[in-house]
Coordinates of C-alpha atoms in Angstrom, one line a residue:
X1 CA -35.2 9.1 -34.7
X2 CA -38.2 7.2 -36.3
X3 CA -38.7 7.7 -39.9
X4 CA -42.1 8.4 -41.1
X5 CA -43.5 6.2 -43.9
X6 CA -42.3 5.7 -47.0
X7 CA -44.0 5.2 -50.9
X8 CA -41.0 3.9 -53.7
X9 CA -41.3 3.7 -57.1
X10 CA -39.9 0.2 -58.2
X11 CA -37.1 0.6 -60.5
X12 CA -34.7 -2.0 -61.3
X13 CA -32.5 -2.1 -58.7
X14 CA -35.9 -2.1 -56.1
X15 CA -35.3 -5.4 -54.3
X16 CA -38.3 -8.3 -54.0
X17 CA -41.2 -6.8 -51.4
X18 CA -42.1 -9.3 -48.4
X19 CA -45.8 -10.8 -49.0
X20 CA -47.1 -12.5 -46.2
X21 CA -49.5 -15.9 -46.8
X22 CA -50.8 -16.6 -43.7
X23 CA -48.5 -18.7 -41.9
X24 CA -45.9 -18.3 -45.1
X25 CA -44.0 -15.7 -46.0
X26 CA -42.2 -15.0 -49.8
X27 CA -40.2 -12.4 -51.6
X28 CA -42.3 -10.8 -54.6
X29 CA -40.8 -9.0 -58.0
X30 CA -43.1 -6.3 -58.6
X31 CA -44.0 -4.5 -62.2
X32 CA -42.0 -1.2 -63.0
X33 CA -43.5 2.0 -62.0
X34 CA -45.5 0.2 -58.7
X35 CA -45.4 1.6 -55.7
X36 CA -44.8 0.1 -52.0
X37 CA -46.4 1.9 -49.1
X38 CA -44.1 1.4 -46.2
X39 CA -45.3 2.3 -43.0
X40 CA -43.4 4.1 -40.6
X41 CA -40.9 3.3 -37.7
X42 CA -41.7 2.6 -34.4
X43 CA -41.7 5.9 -32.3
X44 CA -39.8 6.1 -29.3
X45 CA -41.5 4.9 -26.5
X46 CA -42.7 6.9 -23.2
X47 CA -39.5 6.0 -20.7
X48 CA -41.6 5.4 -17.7
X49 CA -44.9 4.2 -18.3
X50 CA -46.1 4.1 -14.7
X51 CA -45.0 7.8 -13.9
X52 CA -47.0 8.9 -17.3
X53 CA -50.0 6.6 -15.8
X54 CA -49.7 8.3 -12.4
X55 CA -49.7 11.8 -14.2
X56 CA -52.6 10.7 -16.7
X57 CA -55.0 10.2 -13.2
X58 CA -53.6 12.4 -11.2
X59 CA -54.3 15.4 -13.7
X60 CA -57.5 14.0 -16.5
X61 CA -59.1 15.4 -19.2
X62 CA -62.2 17.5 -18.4
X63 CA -62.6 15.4 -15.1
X64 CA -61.5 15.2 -11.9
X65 CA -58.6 13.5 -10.9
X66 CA -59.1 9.5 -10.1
X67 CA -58.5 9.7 -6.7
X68 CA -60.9 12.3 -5.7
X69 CA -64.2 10.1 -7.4
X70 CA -62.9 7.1 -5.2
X71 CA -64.6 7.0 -1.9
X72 CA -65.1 4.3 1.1
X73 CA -68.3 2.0 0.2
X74 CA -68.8 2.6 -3.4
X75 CA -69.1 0.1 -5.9
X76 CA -66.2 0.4 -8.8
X77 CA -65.9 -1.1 -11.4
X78 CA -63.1 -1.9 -13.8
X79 CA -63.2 -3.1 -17.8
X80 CA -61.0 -3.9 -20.3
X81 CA -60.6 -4.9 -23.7
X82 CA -60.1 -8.4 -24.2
X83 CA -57.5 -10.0 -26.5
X84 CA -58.3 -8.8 -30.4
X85 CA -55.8 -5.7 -30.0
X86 CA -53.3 -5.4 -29.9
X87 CA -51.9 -7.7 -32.6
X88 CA -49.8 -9.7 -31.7
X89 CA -50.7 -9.9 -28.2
X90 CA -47.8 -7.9 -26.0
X91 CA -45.3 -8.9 -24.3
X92 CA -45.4 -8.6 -20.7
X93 CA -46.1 -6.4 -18.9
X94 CA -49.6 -5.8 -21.1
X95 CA -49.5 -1.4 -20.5
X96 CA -53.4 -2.5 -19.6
X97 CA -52.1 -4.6 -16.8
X98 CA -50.2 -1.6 -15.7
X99 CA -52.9 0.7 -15.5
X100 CA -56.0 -1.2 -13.6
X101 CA -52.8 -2.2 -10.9
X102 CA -52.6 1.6 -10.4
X103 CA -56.2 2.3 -10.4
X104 CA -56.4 -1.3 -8.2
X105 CA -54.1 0.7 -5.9
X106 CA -55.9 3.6 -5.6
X107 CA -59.1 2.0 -5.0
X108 CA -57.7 0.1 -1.6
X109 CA -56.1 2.8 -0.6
X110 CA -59.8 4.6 -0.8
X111 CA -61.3 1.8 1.3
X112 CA -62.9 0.4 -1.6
X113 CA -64.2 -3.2 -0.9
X114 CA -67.1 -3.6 -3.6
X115 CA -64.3 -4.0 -7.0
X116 CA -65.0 -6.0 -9.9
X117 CA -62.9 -6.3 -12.8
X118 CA -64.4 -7.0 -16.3
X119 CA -63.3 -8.1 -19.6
X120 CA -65.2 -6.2 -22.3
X121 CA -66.3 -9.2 -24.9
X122 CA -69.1 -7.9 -26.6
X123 CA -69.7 -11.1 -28.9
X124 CA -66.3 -12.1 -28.5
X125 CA -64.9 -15.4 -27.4
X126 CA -64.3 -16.0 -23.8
X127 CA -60.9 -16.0 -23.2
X128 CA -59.0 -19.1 -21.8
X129 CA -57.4 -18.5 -17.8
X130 CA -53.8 -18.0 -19.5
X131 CA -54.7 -15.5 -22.2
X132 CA -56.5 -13.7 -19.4
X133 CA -54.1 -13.8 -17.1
X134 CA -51.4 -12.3 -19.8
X135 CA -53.4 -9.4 -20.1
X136 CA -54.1 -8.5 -16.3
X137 CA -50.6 -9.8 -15.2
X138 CA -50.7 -12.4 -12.2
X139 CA -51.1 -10.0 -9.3
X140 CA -54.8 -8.9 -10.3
X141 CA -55.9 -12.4 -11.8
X142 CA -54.7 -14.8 -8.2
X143 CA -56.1 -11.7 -6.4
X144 CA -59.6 -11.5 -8.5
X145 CA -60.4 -14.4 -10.5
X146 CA -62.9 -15.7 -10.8
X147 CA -65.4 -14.1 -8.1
X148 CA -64.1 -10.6 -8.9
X149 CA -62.5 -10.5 -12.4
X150 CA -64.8 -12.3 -15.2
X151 CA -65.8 -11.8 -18.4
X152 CA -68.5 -10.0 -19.7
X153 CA -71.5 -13.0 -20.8
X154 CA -73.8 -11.0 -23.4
X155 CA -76.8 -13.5 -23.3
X156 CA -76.6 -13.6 -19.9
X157 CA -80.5 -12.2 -19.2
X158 CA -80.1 -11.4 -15.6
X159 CA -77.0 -9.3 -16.2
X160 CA -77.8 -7.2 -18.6
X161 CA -80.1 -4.6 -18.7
X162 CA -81.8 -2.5 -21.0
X163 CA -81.0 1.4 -21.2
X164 CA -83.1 2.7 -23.4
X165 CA -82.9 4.3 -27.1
X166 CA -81.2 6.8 -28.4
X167 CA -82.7 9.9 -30.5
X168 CA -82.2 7.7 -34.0
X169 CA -84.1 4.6 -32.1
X170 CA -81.3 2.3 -32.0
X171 CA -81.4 0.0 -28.2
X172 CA -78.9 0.2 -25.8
X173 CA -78.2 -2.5 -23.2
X174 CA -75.5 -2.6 -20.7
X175 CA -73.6 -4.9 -18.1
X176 CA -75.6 -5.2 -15.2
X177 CA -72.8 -4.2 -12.7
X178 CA -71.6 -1.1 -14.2
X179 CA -75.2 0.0 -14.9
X180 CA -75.4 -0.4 -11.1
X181 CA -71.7 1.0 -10.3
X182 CA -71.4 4.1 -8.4
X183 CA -68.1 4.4 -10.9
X184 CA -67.2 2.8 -14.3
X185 CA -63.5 3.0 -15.1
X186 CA -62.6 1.8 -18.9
X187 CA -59.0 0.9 -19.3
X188 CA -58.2 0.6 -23.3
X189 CA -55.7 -0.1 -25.5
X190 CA -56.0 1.6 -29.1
X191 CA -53.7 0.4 -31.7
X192 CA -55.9 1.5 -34.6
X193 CA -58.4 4.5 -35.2
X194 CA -61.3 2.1 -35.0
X195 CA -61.7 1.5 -31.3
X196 CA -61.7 3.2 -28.2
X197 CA -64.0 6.1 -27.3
X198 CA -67.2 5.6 -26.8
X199 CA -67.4 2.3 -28.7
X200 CA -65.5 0.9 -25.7
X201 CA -68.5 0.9 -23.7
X202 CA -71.6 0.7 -26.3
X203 CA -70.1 -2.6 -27.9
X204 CA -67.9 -4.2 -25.0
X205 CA -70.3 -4.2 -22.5
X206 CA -73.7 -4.9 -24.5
X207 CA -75.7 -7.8 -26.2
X208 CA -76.3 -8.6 -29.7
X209 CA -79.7 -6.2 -28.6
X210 CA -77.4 -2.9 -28.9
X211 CA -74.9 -4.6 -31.1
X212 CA -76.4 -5.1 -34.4
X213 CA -77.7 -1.7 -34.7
X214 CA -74.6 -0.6 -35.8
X215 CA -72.9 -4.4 -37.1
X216 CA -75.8 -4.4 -40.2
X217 CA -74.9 -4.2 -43.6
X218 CA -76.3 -1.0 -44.4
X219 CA -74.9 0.5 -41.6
X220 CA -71.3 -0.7 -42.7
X221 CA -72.3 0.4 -46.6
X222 CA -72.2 3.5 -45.5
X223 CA -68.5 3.6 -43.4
X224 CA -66.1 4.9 -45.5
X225 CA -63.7 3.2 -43.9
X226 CA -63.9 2.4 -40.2
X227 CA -60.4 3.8 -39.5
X228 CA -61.4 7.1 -39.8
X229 CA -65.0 7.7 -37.2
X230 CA -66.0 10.8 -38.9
X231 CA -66.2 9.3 -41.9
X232 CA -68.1 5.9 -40.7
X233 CA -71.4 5.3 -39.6
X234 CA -70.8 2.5 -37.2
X235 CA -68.6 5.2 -35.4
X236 CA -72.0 7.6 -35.3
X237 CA -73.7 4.7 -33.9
X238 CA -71.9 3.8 -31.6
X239 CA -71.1 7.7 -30.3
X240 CA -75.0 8.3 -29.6
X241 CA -75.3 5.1 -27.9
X242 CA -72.5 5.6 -25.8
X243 CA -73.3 9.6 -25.1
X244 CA -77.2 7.5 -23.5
X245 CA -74.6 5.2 -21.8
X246 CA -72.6 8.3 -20.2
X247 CA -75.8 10.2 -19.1
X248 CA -76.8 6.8 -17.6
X249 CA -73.6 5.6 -15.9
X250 CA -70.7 8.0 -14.6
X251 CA -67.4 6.8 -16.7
X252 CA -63.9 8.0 -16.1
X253 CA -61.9 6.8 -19.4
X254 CA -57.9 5.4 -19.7
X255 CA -56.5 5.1 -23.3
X256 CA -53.7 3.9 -24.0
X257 CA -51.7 4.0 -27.3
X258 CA -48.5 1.8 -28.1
X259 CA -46.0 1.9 -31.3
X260 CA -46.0 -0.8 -34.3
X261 CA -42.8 -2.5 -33.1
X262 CA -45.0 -5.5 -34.4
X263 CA -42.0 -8.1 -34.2
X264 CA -39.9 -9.4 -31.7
X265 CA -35.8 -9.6 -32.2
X266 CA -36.3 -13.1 -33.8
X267 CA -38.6 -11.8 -37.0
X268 CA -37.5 -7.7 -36.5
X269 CA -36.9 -8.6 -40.3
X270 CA -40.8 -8.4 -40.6
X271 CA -40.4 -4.7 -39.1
X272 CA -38.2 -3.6 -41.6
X273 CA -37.9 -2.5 -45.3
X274 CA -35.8 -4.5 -47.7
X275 CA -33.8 -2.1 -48.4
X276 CA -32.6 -2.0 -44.6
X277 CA -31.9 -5.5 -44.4
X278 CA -29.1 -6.6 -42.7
X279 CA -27.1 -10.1 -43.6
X280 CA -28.3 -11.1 -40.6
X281 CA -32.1 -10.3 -41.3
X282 CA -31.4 -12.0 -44.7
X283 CA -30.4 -14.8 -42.9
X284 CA -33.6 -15.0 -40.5
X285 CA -35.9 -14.6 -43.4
X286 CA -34.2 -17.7 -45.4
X287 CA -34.6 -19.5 -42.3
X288 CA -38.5 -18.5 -41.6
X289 CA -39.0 -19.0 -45.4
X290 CA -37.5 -22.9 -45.2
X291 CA -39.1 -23.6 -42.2
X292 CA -42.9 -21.9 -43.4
X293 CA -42.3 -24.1 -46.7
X294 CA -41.8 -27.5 -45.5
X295 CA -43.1 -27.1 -42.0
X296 CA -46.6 -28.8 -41.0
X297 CA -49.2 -26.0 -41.0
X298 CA -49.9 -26.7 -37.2
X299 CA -46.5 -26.3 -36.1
X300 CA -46.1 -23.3 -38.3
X301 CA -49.4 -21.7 -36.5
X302 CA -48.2 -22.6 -33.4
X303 CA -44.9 -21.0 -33.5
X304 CA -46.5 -17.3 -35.1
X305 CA -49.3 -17.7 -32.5
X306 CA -46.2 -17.4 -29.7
X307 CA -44.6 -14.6 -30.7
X308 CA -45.0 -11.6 -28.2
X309 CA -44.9 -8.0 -29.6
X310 CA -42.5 -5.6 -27.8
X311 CA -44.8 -2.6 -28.3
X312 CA -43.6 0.6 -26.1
X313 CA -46.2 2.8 -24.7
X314 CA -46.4 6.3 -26.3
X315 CA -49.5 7.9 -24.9
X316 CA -51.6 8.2 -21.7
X317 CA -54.4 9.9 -21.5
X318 CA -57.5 10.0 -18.7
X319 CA -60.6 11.6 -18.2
X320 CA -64.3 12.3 -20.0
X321 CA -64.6 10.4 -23.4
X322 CA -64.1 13.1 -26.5
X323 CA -61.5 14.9 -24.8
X324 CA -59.7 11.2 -24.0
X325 CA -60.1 10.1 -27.4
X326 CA -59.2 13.0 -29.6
X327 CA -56.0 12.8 -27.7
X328 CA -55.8 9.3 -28.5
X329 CA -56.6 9.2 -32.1
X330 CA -53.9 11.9 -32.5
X331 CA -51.2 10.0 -31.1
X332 CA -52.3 7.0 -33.1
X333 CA -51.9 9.0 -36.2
X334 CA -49.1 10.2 -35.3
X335 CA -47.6 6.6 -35.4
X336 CA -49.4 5.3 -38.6
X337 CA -50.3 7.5 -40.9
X338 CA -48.5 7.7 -44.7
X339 CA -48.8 10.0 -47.5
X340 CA -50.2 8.6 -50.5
X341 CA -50.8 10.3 -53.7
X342 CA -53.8 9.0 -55.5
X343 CA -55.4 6.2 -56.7
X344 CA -54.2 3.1 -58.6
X345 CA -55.9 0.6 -60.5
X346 CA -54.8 -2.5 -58.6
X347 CA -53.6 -2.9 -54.8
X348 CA -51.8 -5.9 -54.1
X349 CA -52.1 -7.3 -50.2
X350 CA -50.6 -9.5 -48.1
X351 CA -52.8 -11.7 -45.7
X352 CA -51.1 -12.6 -42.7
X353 CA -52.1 -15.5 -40.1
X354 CA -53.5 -13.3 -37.5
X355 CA -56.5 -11.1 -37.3
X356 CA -58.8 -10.0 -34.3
X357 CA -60.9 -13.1 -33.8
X358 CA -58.4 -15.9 -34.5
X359 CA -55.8 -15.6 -31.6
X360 CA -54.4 -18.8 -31.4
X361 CA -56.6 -20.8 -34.1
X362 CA -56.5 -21.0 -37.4
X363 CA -57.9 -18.1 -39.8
X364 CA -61.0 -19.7 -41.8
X365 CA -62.1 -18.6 -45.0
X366 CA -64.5 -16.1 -43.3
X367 CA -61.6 -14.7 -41.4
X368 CA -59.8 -14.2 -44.4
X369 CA -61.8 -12.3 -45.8
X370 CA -62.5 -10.2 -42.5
X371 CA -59.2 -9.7 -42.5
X372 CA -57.8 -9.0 -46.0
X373 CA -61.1 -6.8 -47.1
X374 CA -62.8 -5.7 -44.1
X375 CA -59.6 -4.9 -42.1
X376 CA -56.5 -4.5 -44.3
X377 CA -58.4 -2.5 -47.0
X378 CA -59.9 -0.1 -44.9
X379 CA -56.9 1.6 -43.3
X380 CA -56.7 4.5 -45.6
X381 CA -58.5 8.4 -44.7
X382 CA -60.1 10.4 -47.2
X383 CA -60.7 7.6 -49.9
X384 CA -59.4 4.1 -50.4
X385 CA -55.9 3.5 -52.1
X386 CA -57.5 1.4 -54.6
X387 CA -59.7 3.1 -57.1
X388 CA -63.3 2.3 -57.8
X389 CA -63.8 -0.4 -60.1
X390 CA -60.0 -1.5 -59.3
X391 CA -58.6 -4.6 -58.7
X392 CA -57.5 -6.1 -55.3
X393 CA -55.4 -9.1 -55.1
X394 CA -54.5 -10.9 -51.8
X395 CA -52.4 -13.9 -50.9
X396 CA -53.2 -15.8 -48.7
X397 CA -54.0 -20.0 -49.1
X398 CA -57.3 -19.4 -48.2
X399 CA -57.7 -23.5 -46.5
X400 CA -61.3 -25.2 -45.9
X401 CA -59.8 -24.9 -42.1
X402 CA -62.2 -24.0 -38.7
X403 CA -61.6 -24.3 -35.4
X404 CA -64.4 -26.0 -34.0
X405 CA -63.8 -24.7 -30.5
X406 CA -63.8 -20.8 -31.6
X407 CA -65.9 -20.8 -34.5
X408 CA -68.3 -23.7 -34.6
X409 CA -70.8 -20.9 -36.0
X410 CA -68.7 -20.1 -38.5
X411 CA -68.5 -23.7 -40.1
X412 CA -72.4 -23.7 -41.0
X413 CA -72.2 -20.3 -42.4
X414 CA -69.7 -21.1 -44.7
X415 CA -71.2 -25.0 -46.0
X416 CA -74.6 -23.1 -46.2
X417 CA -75.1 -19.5 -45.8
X418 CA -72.3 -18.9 -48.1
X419 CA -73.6 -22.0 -50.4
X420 CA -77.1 -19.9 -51.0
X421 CA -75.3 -16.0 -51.2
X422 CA -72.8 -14.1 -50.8
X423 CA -74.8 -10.7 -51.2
X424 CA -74.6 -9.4 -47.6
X425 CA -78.4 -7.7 -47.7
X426 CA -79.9 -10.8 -48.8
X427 CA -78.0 -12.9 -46.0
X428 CA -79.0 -10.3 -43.3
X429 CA -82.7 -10.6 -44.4
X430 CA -82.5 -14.7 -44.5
X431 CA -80.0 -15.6 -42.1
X432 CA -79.5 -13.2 -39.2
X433 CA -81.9 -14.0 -36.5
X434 CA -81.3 -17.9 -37.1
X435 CA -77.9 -17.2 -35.6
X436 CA -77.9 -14.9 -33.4
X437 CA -80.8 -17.1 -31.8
X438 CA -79.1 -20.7 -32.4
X439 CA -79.9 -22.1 -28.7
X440 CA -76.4 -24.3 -29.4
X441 CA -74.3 -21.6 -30.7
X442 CA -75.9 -19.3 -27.7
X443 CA -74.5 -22.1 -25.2
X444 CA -71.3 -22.6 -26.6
X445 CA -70.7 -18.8 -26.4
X446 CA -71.6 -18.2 -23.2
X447 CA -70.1 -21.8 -21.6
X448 CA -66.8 -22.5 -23.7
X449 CA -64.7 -20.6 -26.0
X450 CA -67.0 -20.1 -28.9
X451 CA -67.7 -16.2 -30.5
X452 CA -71.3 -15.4 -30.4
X453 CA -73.3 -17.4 -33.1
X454 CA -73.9 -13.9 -35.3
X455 CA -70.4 -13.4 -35.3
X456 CA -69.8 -14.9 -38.6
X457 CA -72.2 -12.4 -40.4
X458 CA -70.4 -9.5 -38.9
X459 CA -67.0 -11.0 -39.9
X460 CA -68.5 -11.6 -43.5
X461 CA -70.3 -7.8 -43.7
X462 CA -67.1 -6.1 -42.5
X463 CA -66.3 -6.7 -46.0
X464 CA -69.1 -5.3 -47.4
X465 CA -67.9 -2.1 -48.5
X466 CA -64.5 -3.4 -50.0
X467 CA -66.8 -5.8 -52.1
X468 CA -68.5 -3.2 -53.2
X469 CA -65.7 -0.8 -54.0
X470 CA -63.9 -3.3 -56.3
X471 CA -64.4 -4.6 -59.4
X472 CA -62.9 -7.8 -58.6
X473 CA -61.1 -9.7 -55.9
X474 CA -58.6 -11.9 -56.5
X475 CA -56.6 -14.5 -53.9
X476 CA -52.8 -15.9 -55.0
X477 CA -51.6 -18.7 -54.2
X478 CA -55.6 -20.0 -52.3
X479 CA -57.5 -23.1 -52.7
X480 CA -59.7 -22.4 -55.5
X481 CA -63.2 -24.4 -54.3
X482 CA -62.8 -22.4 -51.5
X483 CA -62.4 -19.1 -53.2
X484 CA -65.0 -19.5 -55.5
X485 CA -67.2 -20.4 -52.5
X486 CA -66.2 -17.0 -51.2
X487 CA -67.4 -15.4 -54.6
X488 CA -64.2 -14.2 -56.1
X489 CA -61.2 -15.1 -58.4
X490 CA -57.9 -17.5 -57.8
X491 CA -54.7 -17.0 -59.5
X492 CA -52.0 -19.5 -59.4
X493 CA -49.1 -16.8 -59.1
X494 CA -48.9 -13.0 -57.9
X495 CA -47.6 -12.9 -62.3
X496 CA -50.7 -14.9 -63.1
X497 CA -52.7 -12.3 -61.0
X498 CA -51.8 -9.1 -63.0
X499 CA -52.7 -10.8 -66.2
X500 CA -56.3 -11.6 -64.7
X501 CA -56.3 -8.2 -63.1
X502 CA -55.9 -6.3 -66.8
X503 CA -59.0 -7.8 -67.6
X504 CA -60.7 -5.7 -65.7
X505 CA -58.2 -2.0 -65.3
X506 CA -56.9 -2.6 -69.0
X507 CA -52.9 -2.6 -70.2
X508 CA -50.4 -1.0 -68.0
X509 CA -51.9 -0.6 -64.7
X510 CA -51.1 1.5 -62.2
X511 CA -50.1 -0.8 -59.1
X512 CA -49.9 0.1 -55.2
X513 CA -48.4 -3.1 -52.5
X514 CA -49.2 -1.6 -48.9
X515 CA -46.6 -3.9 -47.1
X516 CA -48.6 -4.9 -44.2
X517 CA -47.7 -5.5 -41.4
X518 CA -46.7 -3.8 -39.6
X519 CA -50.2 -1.7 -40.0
X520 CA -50.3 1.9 -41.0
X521 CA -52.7 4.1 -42.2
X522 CA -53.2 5.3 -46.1
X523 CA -54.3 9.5 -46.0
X524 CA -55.1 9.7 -49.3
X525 CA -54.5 12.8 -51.1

């Protein structure tokens, strides 16, 4: 039986904690009296995912069954979240490939000639034909691709098309096709409280239009934290934009939630606390370690980027949006939440060398920060781990690295947006239309691989509210002209860290490490 997460008290005989640096990992002594937030075990997965599938459309949520909306002549159509969740990407089959090849099913059996098969980008990168094909499985892409299963182009100005506004004015745009599809069928995966619902929709299928009335800094001030909607604003946003999409367009939702068996047999040390370690995972992490030490960083990146998660499916669910989605979010829960008593003074982090936008590149500065603050820091409820005014130390090496191909945006916000401010506000009022417009950037988003020229800013405000929450940031083990760039302090050493850190709490902090990942969810009591 899965054990539910764990907080220790470090004593003496506590054992080092894992910290992961980016493509580097290390064992870490940490103060007496700290705490380590583990997250829980994997939960048992469902045994058969395609009988739970079947029974998820064959008997929804507040709608009828699947079958009975599928009719000779209509146009369908199918979308699906493209490659940011889960992290790391699955391991075949993708649960997403196993639900459109049921609904794919259904539809032929219905007669249904008129299918197209969409991957929900938003501002996201295109994907490349092999991470494309992971997700759908090969059946659907050799059947599909490209006429019938492409990726959704949010600059595109023929295929959008404007919805209208909702009651607090903010504009909603949609994909062409499903604005003109007799049915809209949304298959999602949720690994974490953030997506799903009706964000699927109202961000994966839009433009930059819809978009960046809830990506704004003031809208993302106001989240208190975005892994908890009732509590964020970009959740509210997004809800009354999708409820004008739902009047507009008849949706019938799938979500789908998996486990946090993060790791595959070869790194299952990575899933596991210290204290479990076997001789055998003792050995593996030696190994990783040597190798992550003296190994070129492209070779290291390369090797992480490979690695295939064997998440199990543990929920199904089908039907009309809030009923699909309450369901959902439980079952998340269910998997990461943990306990936490209070507040501390400092929270230590570990950054690892994946996030959402930087499948199979390399994590820039930007994305560090996206990752580390925006992401990391926010999954707590209630309030954040770290008190206000605390300290928040991450490690991570923090490298004057872009990939030109993914990010090429990215590069001149760092050398000059980043050069001028840091203060989100002040770069929204200066800097945002100049990229979101760039003609180039605009091209190389909708023609190569490239995210959407504003995608930067949104990576950098994801941060905003951690920024504001703490009294100071500081990144171990990072290259210092970068962090300063960034706006915050470098320590040499996690040791050198807490020193710099009592500058700010005063003697004798209290200290929480969330061992991340595998990902879990602080409820903060």
């Amino acid at each position: 039986m899965a054990r539910p997460g764990a907080v220790i008290e470090v004593d003496r005989n506590t054992p080092p904690v894992l910290f992961h640096f980016g493509e580097g990992i290390r064992l870490e002594k940490l103060p007496l009296g700290a705490r380590i937030v583990y997250p829980p075990d994997p939960l048992d997965p469902i045994a058969h995912p395609e009988r739970a599938i079947k029974r998820a459309l064959a008997k929804p949520m507040e709608d009828d069954p699947l079958k009975s909306l599928l009719r000779r002549g209509m146009k369908l159509t199918i979308a699906f979240d493209d490659l940011s969740l889960p992290l790391p990407p699955m391991a075949a089959p993708d649960v997403r490939q196993l639900v459109m090849e049921e609904v794919i099913d259904m539809a032929a059996e219905a007669g249904i000639e008129d299918l197209h098969i969409i991957a929900a980008l938003g501002l996201h990168r295109r994907m490349t034909e092999d991470e494309l094909r992971h997700i759908v499985g090969e059946r659907i892409f050799s059947t599909f691709h490209p006429d019938r299963l492409y990726q959704h182009d949010g600059e595109d100005p023929e295929n959008n098309v404007y919805i209208g506004k909702t009651a607090e004015g903010e504009d909603v745009t949609l994909s062409r096709r499903a604005a003109e599809s007799d049915l809209v069928v949304y298959v999602n995966l949720t690994l974490v409280p953030m997506d799903g619902g009706h964000k699927s929709m109202s961000t994966g299928l839009a433009s930059f239009r819809s978009i960046r009335a809830h990506h704004n800094a003031k809208t993302l001030l106001a989240s208190r934290s975005y892994m908890n909607p009732p509590d964020s604003a970009l959740h509210h946003s997004c809800i009354r934009q999708g409820q004008l999409i739902e009047d507009t367009v008849r949706v019938f939702h799938i979500e789908t939630t998996v486990n946090n068996h993060a790791f595959p047999a070869i790194a299952s040390f990575m899933q596991k606390r210290e204290t479990d370690w076997t001789a055998q995972d003792q050995a593996m992490f030696l190994a990783t370690k040597q190798m992550t030490d003296i190994a070129p960083v492209a070779f290291k990146r390369n090797v992480f980027h490979a690695m295939r998660a064997p998440y199990g499916l543990t929920s199904v669910q089908a039907g009309q949006v809030d009923a699909v989605h309450d369901q959902t979010l439980d079952a998340v829960r269910k998997q990461l939440t943990v306990r936490v008593e209070g507040q501390t003074d400092i929270v230590t982090l570990g950054v690892p060398y994946l996030g959402p936008y930087n499948v199979n590149s390399a994590m820039n500065p930007i994305l560090v920060v996206c990752m580390g603050l925006g992401y990391l820091f926010n999954f707590y409820r209630n309030k954040p781990v770290l008190r206000k005014g605390g300290v928040l130390i991450l490690t991570h090496p923090c490298r004057y690295e872009f990939d030109a191909v993914q990010h090429p945006s990215y590069i001149d916000y760092y050398d000059e947006v980043l050069a001028d401010t840091t203060d989100p506000i002040e770069i929204e009022k200066k800097y945002e239309m100049r990229f979101a417009e760039d003609p180039w950037f605009r091209q190389l988003y909708r023609k190569s691989h490239a995210y959407h020229g504003i995608h930067p800013h949104y990576a950098w405000i994801w941060a905003a509210h951690a920024m504001e929450h703490a009294g100071d940031v500081i990144f171990v083990g990072a290259d210092r002209d970068v962090v300063h760039r960034l706006g915050f302090k470098c320590a040499t050493t996690l040791e050198d860290a807490f020193e710099m850190a009592e500058q700010t709490v005063g003697r004798y902090p209290s200290v929480t490490h969330l061992r991340m990942p595998p990902i879990m969810l602080a409820d903060v009591e």
